[in-house]
Short mmCIF file of C-alpha atoms and ligand atoms in Angstrom, two decimals:
data_model
loop_
_atom_site.label_atom_id
_atom_site.label_comp_id
_atom_site.label_asym_id
_atom_site.label_seq_id
_atom_site.Cartn_x
_atom_site.Cartn_y
_atom_site.Cartn_z
CA MET A 180 10.05 -132.37 -103.18
CA ARG A 181 7.06 -132.67 -105.47
CA THR A 182 6.32 -136.09 -106.94
CA PHE A 183 5.37 -136.83 -110.54
CA PRO A 184 4.72 -140.11 -112.37
CA ASP A 185 7.44 -139.45 -115.01
CA ALA A 186 9.44 -136.99 -116.93
CA LYS A 187 6.64 -136.23 -119.43
CA ALA A 188 4.34 -135.26 -116.55
CA VAL A 189 7.03 -132.91 -115.19
CA ALA A 190 7.63 -131.25 -118.58
CA ARG A 191 3.85 -130.84 -119.24
CA THR A 192 3.15 -129.42 -115.80
CA LEU A 193 6.14 -127.18 -115.18
CA ARG A 194 7.16 -126.17 -118.82
CA PRO A 195 10.53 -125.44 -117.13
CA ASP A 196 12.95 -122.84 -118.49
CA GLU A 197 15.73 -124.23 -116.27
CA PRO A 198 16.90 -127.88 -116.14
CA VAL A 199 15.02 -130.07 -113.66
CA ILE A 200 16.60 -132.96 -111.74
CA LEU A 201 14.40 -136.01 -111.43
CA ASN A 202 15.17 -138.23 -108.47
CA ARG A 203 14.14 -141.85 -108.18
CA PRO A 204 14.47 -142.95 -104.53
CA HIS A 205 13.07 -146.36 -105.36
CA ALA A 206 15.93 -147.06 -107.82
CA ALA A 207 18.63 -146.07 -105.31
CA ARG A 208 16.93 -148.20 -102.69
CA ARG A 209 16.87 -151.18 -105.04
CA ALA A 210 20.56 -150.75 -105.90
CA ALA A 211 21.50 -150.52 -102.20
CA GLU A 212 19.41 -153.59 -101.28
CA PHE A 213 21.05 -155.52 -104.09
CA PHE A 214 24.58 -154.73 -102.88
CA VAL A 215 23.76 -155.23 -99.19
CA GLY A 216 22.05 -158.55 -99.97
CA LYS A 217 24.52 -159.95 -102.52
CA PHE A 218 28.01 -158.51 -101.96
CA PRO A 219 29.85 -161.07 -99.79
CA GLY A 220 31.02 -158.43 -97.29
CA LYS A 221 30.35 -154.90 -96.03
CA VAL A 222 29.13 -152.18 -98.46
CA LEU A 223 30.36 -148.60 -98.04
CA TYR A 224 28.85 -145.81 -100.12
CA ALA A 225 31.46 -143.58 -101.72
CA VAL A 226 29.79 -140.23 -100.96
CA LYS A 227 31.62 -138.18 -103.58
CA ALA A 228 29.58 -139.88 -106.40
CA ASN A 229 26.57 -138.01 -105.14
CA PRO A 230 26.47 -136.39 -101.68
CA ALA A 231 22.74 -135.40 -101.68
CA PRO A 232 21.42 -135.89 -98.12
CA ASP A 233 18.13 -137.23 -99.51
CA LEU A 234 20.05 -140.02 -101.33
CA ILE A 235 22.18 -140.74 -98.35
CA GLU A 236 19.09 -141.23 -96.18
CA VAL A 237 17.59 -143.62 -98.80
CA LEU A 238 20.84 -145.69 -98.76
CA TRP A 239 20.86 -145.75 -94.90
CA ASP A 240 17.24 -146.94 -94.81
CA ALA A 241 18.17 -149.70 -97.29
CA GLY A 242 20.90 -150.99 -94.95
CA VAL A 243 24.11 -149.09 -95.97
CA THR A 244 25.71 -148.27 -92.59
CA HIS A 245 29.26 -147.36 -93.67
CA TYR A 246 30.21 -144.25 -95.73
CA ASP A 247 33.44 -143.52 -97.53
CA VAL A 248 34.06 -139.89 -97.15
CA ALA A 249 36.87 -137.93 -98.95
CA SER A 250 36.92 -134.51 -97.32
CA ILE A 251 35.99 -132.85 -93.95
CA ALA A 252 32.98 -131.29 -95.72
CA GLU A 253 31.76 -134.79 -96.52
CA VAL A 254 32.41 -135.95 -92.96
CA ARG A 255 30.30 -133.09 -91.63
CA LEU A 256 27.53 -133.58 -94.21
CA VAL A 257 27.08 -137.29 -93.60
CA ARG A 258 27.41 -136.96 -89.84
CA ALA A 259 24.71 -134.31 -89.90
CA ALA A 260 22.41 -136.59 -91.99
CA LEU A 261 23.21 -139.87 -90.22
CA PRO A 262 24.33 -139.53 -86.57
CA ASP A 263 24.97 -143.30 -86.25
CA ALA A 264 26.75 -144.05 -89.53
CA VAL A 265 30.25 -145.32 -89.57
CA LEU A 266 32.48 -142.85 -91.48
CA CYS A 267 35.71 -143.95 -93.14
CA PHE A 268 38.08 -141.24 -94.35
CA MET A 269 39.36 -142.95 -97.49
CA HIS A 270 41.17 -140.10 -99.27
CA PRO A 271 44.87 -140.86 -98.96
CA ILE A 272 45.88 -137.12 -98.72
CA LYS A 273 44.25 -135.24 -95.84
CA THR A 274 45.08 -132.08 -93.92
CA PRO A 275 46.00 -132.45 -90.24
CA SER A 276 43.05 -130.28 -89.24
CA ALA A 277 40.61 -132.46 -91.26
CA ILE A 278 42.01 -135.63 -89.58
CA ARG A 279 41.81 -133.96 -86.11
CA GLU A 280 38.23 -132.83 -86.54
CA ALA A 281 37.16 -136.15 -88.09
CA TYR A 282 38.71 -138.19 -85.33
CA HIS A 283 38.09 -136.04 -82.24
CA GLN A 284 34.68 -134.52 -83.17
CA HIS A 285 32.96 -136.97 -85.57
CA GLY A 286 34.17 -140.32 -84.29
CA VAL A 287 36.03 -141.31 -87.46
CA LYS A 288 38.42 -144.19 -86.75
CA THR A 289 39.17 -145.52 -90.24
CA PHE A 290 41.66 -143.66 -92.37
CA SER A 291 43.41 -144.65 -95.60
CA LEU A 292 46.98 -143.66 -96.54
CA ASP A 293 49.61 -144.43 -99.12
CA THR A 294 52.79 -142.90 -97.63
CA ILE A 295 54.76 -142.79 -94.36
CA GLU A 296 54.17 -139.01 -94.25
CA GLU A 297 50.45 -139.59 -94.21
CA LEU A 298 50.82 -142.18 -91.48
CA GLU A 299 52.77 -139.70 -89.34
CA LYS A 300 50.14 -137.06 -90.03
CA ILE A 301 47.31 -139.34 -88.89
CA VAL A 302 49.17 -140.55 -85.76
CA GLU A 303 49.97 -136.94 -84.73
CA ALA A 304 46.53 -135.58 -85.46
CA CYS A 305 44.75 -138.31 -83.43
CA ARG A 306 46.80 -137.99 -80.23
CA ASP A 307 44.95 -137.11 -77.09
CA PRO A 308 45.22 -133.28 -76.97
CA GLU A 309 45.55 -133.32 -73.16
CA THR A 310 47.94 -136.15 -72.50
CA GLY A 311 49.67 -136.56 -75.90
CA GLU A 312 48.92 -140.25 -75.74
CA PRO A 313 48.68 -141.89 -79.19
CA ALA A 314 45.25 -143.12 -80.27
CA HIS A 315 44.68 -146.82 -79.57
CA ASP A 316 41.60 -147.34 -81.71
CA LEU A 317 42.86 -146.34 -85.21
CA ARG A 318 41.81 -148.52 -88.10
CA LEU A 319 44.27 -147.86 -90.89
CA CYS A 320 44.09 -148.91 -94.49
CA VAL A 321 47.03 -148.91 -96.93
CA ARG A 322 45.99 -147.91 -100.46
CA LEU A 323 47.77 -149.87 -103.14
CA ARG A 324 48.26 -148.65 -106.71
CA VAL A 325 46.58 -151.01 -109.15
CA SER A 326 45.95 -151.04 -112.87
CA SER A 327 43.02 -149.11 -114.32
CA GLU A 328 43.22 -150.72 -117.67
CA TYR A 329 39.84 -152.35 -117.54
CA SER A 330 37.88 -149.30 -116.45
CA GLU A 331 36.48 -146.40 -118.41
CA LEU A 332 37.82 -143.72 -116.07
CA SER A 333 41.24 -144.23 -114.67
CA LEU A 334 42.15 -143.59 -111.05
CA ALA A 335 45.55 -145.25 -111.31
CA SER A 336 48.01 -142.34 -111.55
CA LYS A 337 47.13 -140.22 -108.49
CA PHE A 338 46.84 -142.45 -105.47
CA GLY A 339 48.28 -145.67 -104.16
CA CYS A 340 51.51 -147.06 -102.95
CA ASP A 341 53.66 -148.93 -105.40
CA LEU A 342 54.04 -152.64 -104.95
CA THR A 343 57.79 -152.20 -104.16
CA ASP A 344 57.01 -149.80 -101.28
CA ALA A 345 53.92 -151.55 -99.96
CA PRO A 346 55.53 -154.21 -97.73
CA ALA A 347 57.56 -151.67 -95.76
CA LEU A 348 54.62 -149.33 -95.42
CA LEU A 349 52.37 -152.19 -94.25
CA GLN A 350 54.94 -153.16 -91.65
CA GLN A 351 55.20 -149.55 -90.39
CA VAL A 352 51.43 -148.98 -90.30
CA ARG A 353 50.92 -152.29 -88.36
CA GLN A 354 52.86 -150.76 -85.45
CA HIS A 355 50.34 -147.99 -85.07
CA CYS A 356 47.02 -149.83 -85.23
CA ASP A 357 45.30 -153.01 -84.09
CA TRP A 358 43.33 -153.26 -87.24
CA LEU A 359 45.03 -153.00 -90.62
CA GLY A 360 43.42 -153.05 -94.01
CA VAL A 361 44.49 -152.92 -97.61
CA CYS A 362 42.45 -150.99 -100.21
CA PHE A 363 42.64 -150.15 -103.81
CA HIS A 364 40.46 -148.70 -106.62
CA VAL A 365 40.45 -150.31 -110.06
CA GLY A 366 39.10 -147.20 -111.72
CA SER A 367 35.51 -146.21 -112.34
CA GLN A 368 33.11 -148.19 -114.54
CA ALA A 369 35.25 -151.35 -114.67
CA MET A 370 33.80 -153.22 -117.59
CA THR A 371 35.00 -156.72 -116.55
CA PRO A 372 35.31 -158.43 -113.19
CA PHE A 373 38.84 -159.34 -114.26
CA ALA A 374 39.91 -155.86 -113.11
CA PHE A 375 39.44 -157.00 -109.54
CA VAL A 376 41.42 -160.28 -110.11
CA GLN A 377 44.49 -158.33 -111.11
CA ALA A 378 44.15 -155.97 -108.19
CA LEU A 379 43.67 -158.86 -105.70
CA ASP A 380 46.78 -160.62 -107.13
CA ARG A 381 48.75 -157.52 -106.41
CA THR A 382 47.28 -157.32 -102.97
CA ARG A 383 48.34 -160.98 -102.34
CA ALA A 384 51.86 -160.17 -103.41
CA ALA A 385 52.15 -157.17 -101.10
CA ILE A 386 50.76 -159.00 -98.11
CA ALA A 387 52.91 -162.13 -98.64
CA GLU A 388 56.03 -159.98 -98.86
CA ALA A 389 55.18 -157.89 -95.76
CA SER A 390 54.21 -160.93 -93.59
CA VAL A 391 51.82 -158.90 -91.48
CA VAL A 392 48.38 -159.78 -90.26
CA ILE A 393 45.68 -158.09 -92.44
CA ASP A 394 42.24 -157.54 -90.95
CA MET A 395 40.37 -156.15 -93.94
CA ILE A 396 40.51 -156.08 -97.68
CA ASP A 397 38.62 -153.21 -99.38
CA VAL A 398 38.17 -153.69 -103.09
CA GLY A 399 37.10 -150.09 -103.58
CA GLY A 400 34.59 -148.85 -106.15
CA GLY A 401 34.53 -149.28 -109.87
CA PHE A 402 31.43 -151.43 -110.09
CA PRO A 403 29.79 -150.43 -113.33
CA SER A 404 26.39 -149.05 -114.20
CA ILE A 405 24.79 -149.31 -117.60
CA TYR A 406 24.97 -146.74 -120.37
CA PRO A 407 24.36 -146.85 -124.15
CA GLY A 408 27.28 -148.78 -125.65
CA MET A 409 28.48 -149.87 -122.17
CA GLU A 410 26.57 -152.84 -120.99
CA PRO A 411 28.68 -154.66 -118.32
CA PRO A 412 28.45 -158.29 -117.24
CA PRO A 413 26.02 -158.88 -114.30
CA LEU A 414 27.28 -157.53 -110.97
CA GLU A 415 26.83 -161.01 -109.51
CA ASP A 416 29.89 -162.05 -111.65
CA TYR A 417 31.98 -159.35 -110.03
CA PHE A 418 30.86 -160.40 -106.56
CA ALA A 419 31.58 -164.11 -107.27
CA ILE A 420 35.08 -163.44 -108.60
CA ILE A 421 35.95 -161.09 -105.71
CA HIS A 422 34.68 -163.56 -103.13
CA HIS A 423 36.69 -166.38 -104.68
CA HIS A 424 39.95 -164.46 -104.78
CA PHE A 425 39.44 -162.95 -101.29
CA TYR A 426 39.37 -166.41 -99.79
CA ALA A 427 42.69 -167.23 -101.41
CA LEU A 428 44.49 -164.31 -99.72
CA PRO A 429 46.97 -164.81 -96.83
CA ILE A 430 45.00 -162.89 -94.31
CA ALA A 431 43.49 -163.33 -90.80
CA TYR A 432 40.84 -166.07 -90.73
CA ASN A 433 38.27 -163.48 -89.57
CA ALA A 434 39.38 -160.76 -91.99
CA GLU A 435 36.64 -158.60 -93.40
CA LEU A 436 35.83 -157.89 -97.01
CA TRP A 437 34.67 -154.40 -97.96
CA CYS A 438 33.63 -152.61 -101.11
CA GLU A 439 33.03 -148.90 -101.75
CA PRO A 440 30.71 -148.45 -104.70
CA GLY A 441 29.77 -144.96 -105.71
CA ARG A 442 28.50 -145.05 -109.29
CA ALA A 443 26.70 -148.41 -109.04
CA LEU A 444 24.68 -147.28 -106.07
CA CYS A 445 23.51 -143.94 -107.40
CA ALA A 446 23.70 -143.80 -111.20
CA GLU A 447 20.05 -144.82 -111.54
CA TYR A 448 18.94 -142.28 -108.90
CA SER A 449 18.75 -139.22 -111.09
CA SER A 450 17.91 -138.05 -114.57
CA MET A 451 17.41 -134.52 -115.86
CA ILE A 452 15.03 -132.63 -118.12
CA VAL A 453 16.68 -130.09 -120.41
CA LYS A 454 15.12 -127.76 -122.91
CA VAL A 455 16.25 -127.35 -126.48
CA GLU A 456 16.97 -123.60 -126.92
CA LYS A 457 18.05 -123.78 -130.55
CA ARG A 458 18.64 -126.25 -133.39
CA ARG A 459 21.49 -125.91 -135.91
CA GLY A 460 21.47 -128.88 -138.22
CA ASN A 461 21.90 -131.96 -136.07
CA GLU A 462 23.40 -129.89 -133.22
CA LEU A 463 21.01 -129.01 -130.33
CA PHE A 464 21.77 -126.09 -127.97
CA ILE A 465 20.39 -127.21 -124.60
CA ASN A 466 20.25 -125.53 -121.21
CA ASP A 467 22.67 -127.79 -119.31
CA GLY A 468 26.17 -128.99 -120.17
CA ALA A 469 29.81 -129.37 -119.13
CA TYR A 470 29.48 -127.06 -116.16
CA GLY A 471 26.19 -128.63 -115.17
CA ALA A 472 25.22 -132.27 -114.68
CA LEU A 473 26.79 -133.21 -118.07
CA TYR A 474 30.49 -132.94 -117.21
CA ASP A 475 31.25 -136.42 -118.32
CA ALA A 476 29.27 -136.12 -121.54
CA ALA A 477 31.53 -133.17 -122.48
CA HIS A 478 34.90 -134.10 -121.04
CA VAL A 479 35.05 -137.87 -121.52
CA ALA A 480 32.43 -138.20 -124.26
CA TRP A 481 30.25 -140.30 -121.98
CA ARG A 482 27.02 -141.32 -123.77
CA PHE A 483 23.93 -140.98 -121.57
CA PRO A 484 20.57 -142.29 -122.71
CA VAL A 485 18.16 -139.61 -123.94
CA ALA A 486 14.42 -139.53 -124.73
CA ALA A 487 12.33 -136.74 -126.29
CA LEU A 488 9.40 -135.73 -124.17
CA GLU A 489 7.01 -134.31 -126.72
CA ASP A 490 4.20 -136.61 -128.06
CA ASP A 491 4.00 -134.91 -131.50
CA LEU A 492 7.44 -135.91 -132.89
CA ARG A 493 6.94 -138.30 -135.81
CA ASP A 494 10.31 -138.58 -137.59
CA ALA A 495 12.68 -141.47 -137.33
CA ALA A 496 15.58 -141.17 -134.88
CA GLU A 497 18.76 -139.34 -135.93
CA ASP A 498 22.05 -138.75 -134.26
CA PHE A 499 22.54 -135.38 -132.51
CA ALA A 500 25.26 -133.59 -130.68
CA PHE A 501 24.60 -131.09 -127.82
CA TYR A 502 26.00 -127.68 -126.92
CA GLY A 503 25.64 -126.52 -123.31
CA PRO A 504 24.57 -123.01 -122.32
CA THR A 505 27.95 -121.42 -121.40
CA CYS A 506 30.14 -119.60 -123.83
CA ASP A 507 33.03 -122.07 -123.45
CA ASP A 508 33.90 -124.19 -126.48
CA ALA A 509 34.44 -127.11 -124.15
CA ASP A 510 30.71 -126.98 -123.43
CA TYR A 511 30.10 -129.47 -126.29
CA MET A 512 28.85 -133.00 -126.07
CA ALA A 513 29.57 -135.10 -129.17
CA GLY A 514 27.26 -138.02 -128.15
CA PRO A 515 25.89 -139.20 -130.52
CA PHE A 516 22.46 -138.83 -128.87
CA SER A 517 19.65 -140.49 -130.76
CA LEU A 518 16.46 -138.38 -130.96
CA PRO A 519 13.51 -137.93 -133.36
CA GLY A 520 14.59 -136.08 -136.53
CA ASP A 521 11.93 -133.36 -136.15
CA ILE A 522 12.95 -132.32 -132.67
CA GLN A 523 13.13 -128.52 -132.43
CA ALA A 524 13.72 -125.47 -130.19
CA GLY A 525 11.29 -125.41 -127.24
CA ASP A 526 11.14 -129.23 -126.95
CA TYR A 527 12.16 -131.08 -123.80
CA ILE A 528 14.56 -134.01 -123.47
CA GLU A 529 15.14 -136.37 -120.61
CA ILE A 530 18.77 -137.37 -120.09
CA GLY A 531 19.14 -140.50 -117.95
CA MET A 532 21.62 -142.17 -115.61
CA LEU A 533 22.92 -138.92 -114.15
CA GLY A 534 22.75 -139.94 -110.45
CA ALA A 535 26.55 -140.66 -110.28
CA TYR A 536 28.99 -137.84 -111.03
CA GLY A 537 26.27 -135.85 -112.80
CA ALA A 538 23.49 -134.30 -110.82
CA ALA A 539 26.05 -133.64 -107.95
CA MET A 540 28.50 -131.78 -110.18
CA LYS A 541 26.47 -128.83 -111.33
CA THR A 542 28.37 -125.50 -110.94
CA GLY A 543 27.15 -121.98 -111.14
CA PHE A 544 29.49 -121.06 -114.00
CA ASN A 545 28.00 -118.34 -116.30
CA GLY A 546 24.94 -118.21 -114.03
CA PHE A 547 23.53 -121.53 -115.12
CA GLY A 548 23.54 -123.44 -111.81
CA ASN A 549 19.85 -123.64 -110.98
CA ALA A 550 17.90 -126.78 -111.13
CA GLU A 551 14.74 -127.66 -109.39
CA LYS A 552 14.54 -131.20 -107.98
CA VAL A 553 11.47 -133.37 -108.13
CA VAL A 554 10.71 -137.07 -107.43
CA VAL A 555 9.47 -139.30 -110.16
CA THR A 556 8.08 -142.81 -109.61
CA ASP A 557 8.72 -144.46 -112.99
CA GLU A 558 11.71 -146.70 -113.78
CA PRO A 559 15.14 -145.25 -114.77
CA MET A 560 15.91 -145.30 -118.53
CA MET A 561 18.35 -148.17 -117.97
CA SER A 562 18.91 -150.49 -114.97
CA CYS A 563 21.21 -153.15 -113.65
CA PHE A 564 18.72 -154.13 -110.94
CA THR A 565 15.35 -154.79 -112.58
CA GLY A 566 16.16 -158.45 -113.26
CA GLU A 567 16.30 -157.93 -117.05
CA ARG A 568 20.10 -158.31 -116.94
CA ASP A 569 19.94 -161.88 -115.51
CA ARG A 570 21.62 -164.18 -117.97
CA PRO A 571 21.98 -167.90 -118.04
CA ALA A 572 25.22 -169.16 -116.40
CA SER A 573 26.43 -170.48 -119.77
CA ASP A 574 26.51 -166.88 -120.99
CA ASN A 575 28.44 -165.61 -117.99
CA VAL A 576 31.68 -164.99 -119.87
CA VAL A 577 34.23 -162.44 -118.94
CA ASN A 578 34.84 -160.20 -121.93
CA LEU A 579 38.50 -159.20 -122.12
CA ARG A 580 38.90 -156.09 -124.26
C1 PLP B 68 35.61 -142.45 -106.22
C2 PLP B 68 35.94 -143.54 -105.22
C3 PLP B 68 35.03 -144.60 -104.97
C4 PLP B 68 33.81 -144.84 -105.88
O1 PLP B 68 34.13 -145.17 -107.15
P1 PLP B 68 32.99 -145.64 -108.27
O2 PLP B 68 33.77 -145.89 -109.47
O3 PLP B 68 32.07 -144.56 -108.32
O4 PLP B 68 32.39 -146.88 -107.69
C5 PLP B 68 35.37 -145.49 -104.06
N1 PLP B 68 36.47 -145.41 -103.30
C6 PLP B 68 37.35 -144.37 -103.45
C7 PLP B 68 38.48 -144.28 -102.52
C8 PLP B 68 37.10 -143.38 -104.43
O5 PLP B 68 37.94 -142.40 -104.61
#
């Protein structure tokens, strides 16, 4: 990958007709070092947020040894990039062949589940194919359903065992493994640490009712990044509250605490340069959109930071909306995106904070899938990790919406 000082240098040098992804390995490394250094437990990277092998290697070098994988393709991908990584298959619905290959060929021991059927599937698929003996080294993790009310993107309705069913499932699972965990996901971009308090309260209720020994609590992902209009409290607040409530749980004295950030580890890793193809009033037709790295901008009206890359724009900032390049009406991004009023066709724009669920989600729909990737060495457009977000303790209030 070629290296440039910043987006302006890329635009000036390449004058690209296709979008260009700008990667910032130093930003991903900084995020990983922050989590590994400050989270009071083990940090797994949720690979689905951005499965780029370059990124995975940066995270590994920064001390992330465990990876949350959601499909057999992710198992193969991370195993190929990192032969020594610990892979944890945390999608609660897996095919028997995916479980079999993960366990027998890639050394995956940790699986999550939220039903008895999935437990039976895992136990069957991991038997010794010769002797039929059940596996003795499974590490199983029961996924609880928790509220998503404090997060920007809900993950509450699909997965997770209800609190009423959790005690019986925990007791069943305990009979098939020597290491039993409980996991949950509070939803992505949780804007207050209180989201984790509710989830840990629910976890406490389930464990108390089941009266089984719990070896691990996995608080999942949901740790926020920073976007225009979405400035979360410092991540240290999240870590402190989780630590505090973890110690109050009725669990084994040596129980482990895990987290599985996706977004927070990689949001700052990538931005993208797009070209304005046409201007119609305050609507800009750009060359990437809903089927590219801007899925969230179109479908959940996520506001990403933007910056014009031409030096000759003089007018004050105005609000713009974007259209992507495909013929689909859904390829529209309301923003608003604030750019100089005299921006015009042919100009380039940098769109920031696309490392999580952005750069990784480009499709080839309508033939618009290409994007060259380069490395840039400047700072991301926004950051949770540059120290600017440190606030005095007196200001560390939890905002309840
Ligand atoms: C998506 C996902 C994550 C990562 O979530 P973020 O909000 O990106 O931190 C973690 N764990 C599981 C099981 C997931 O499905």
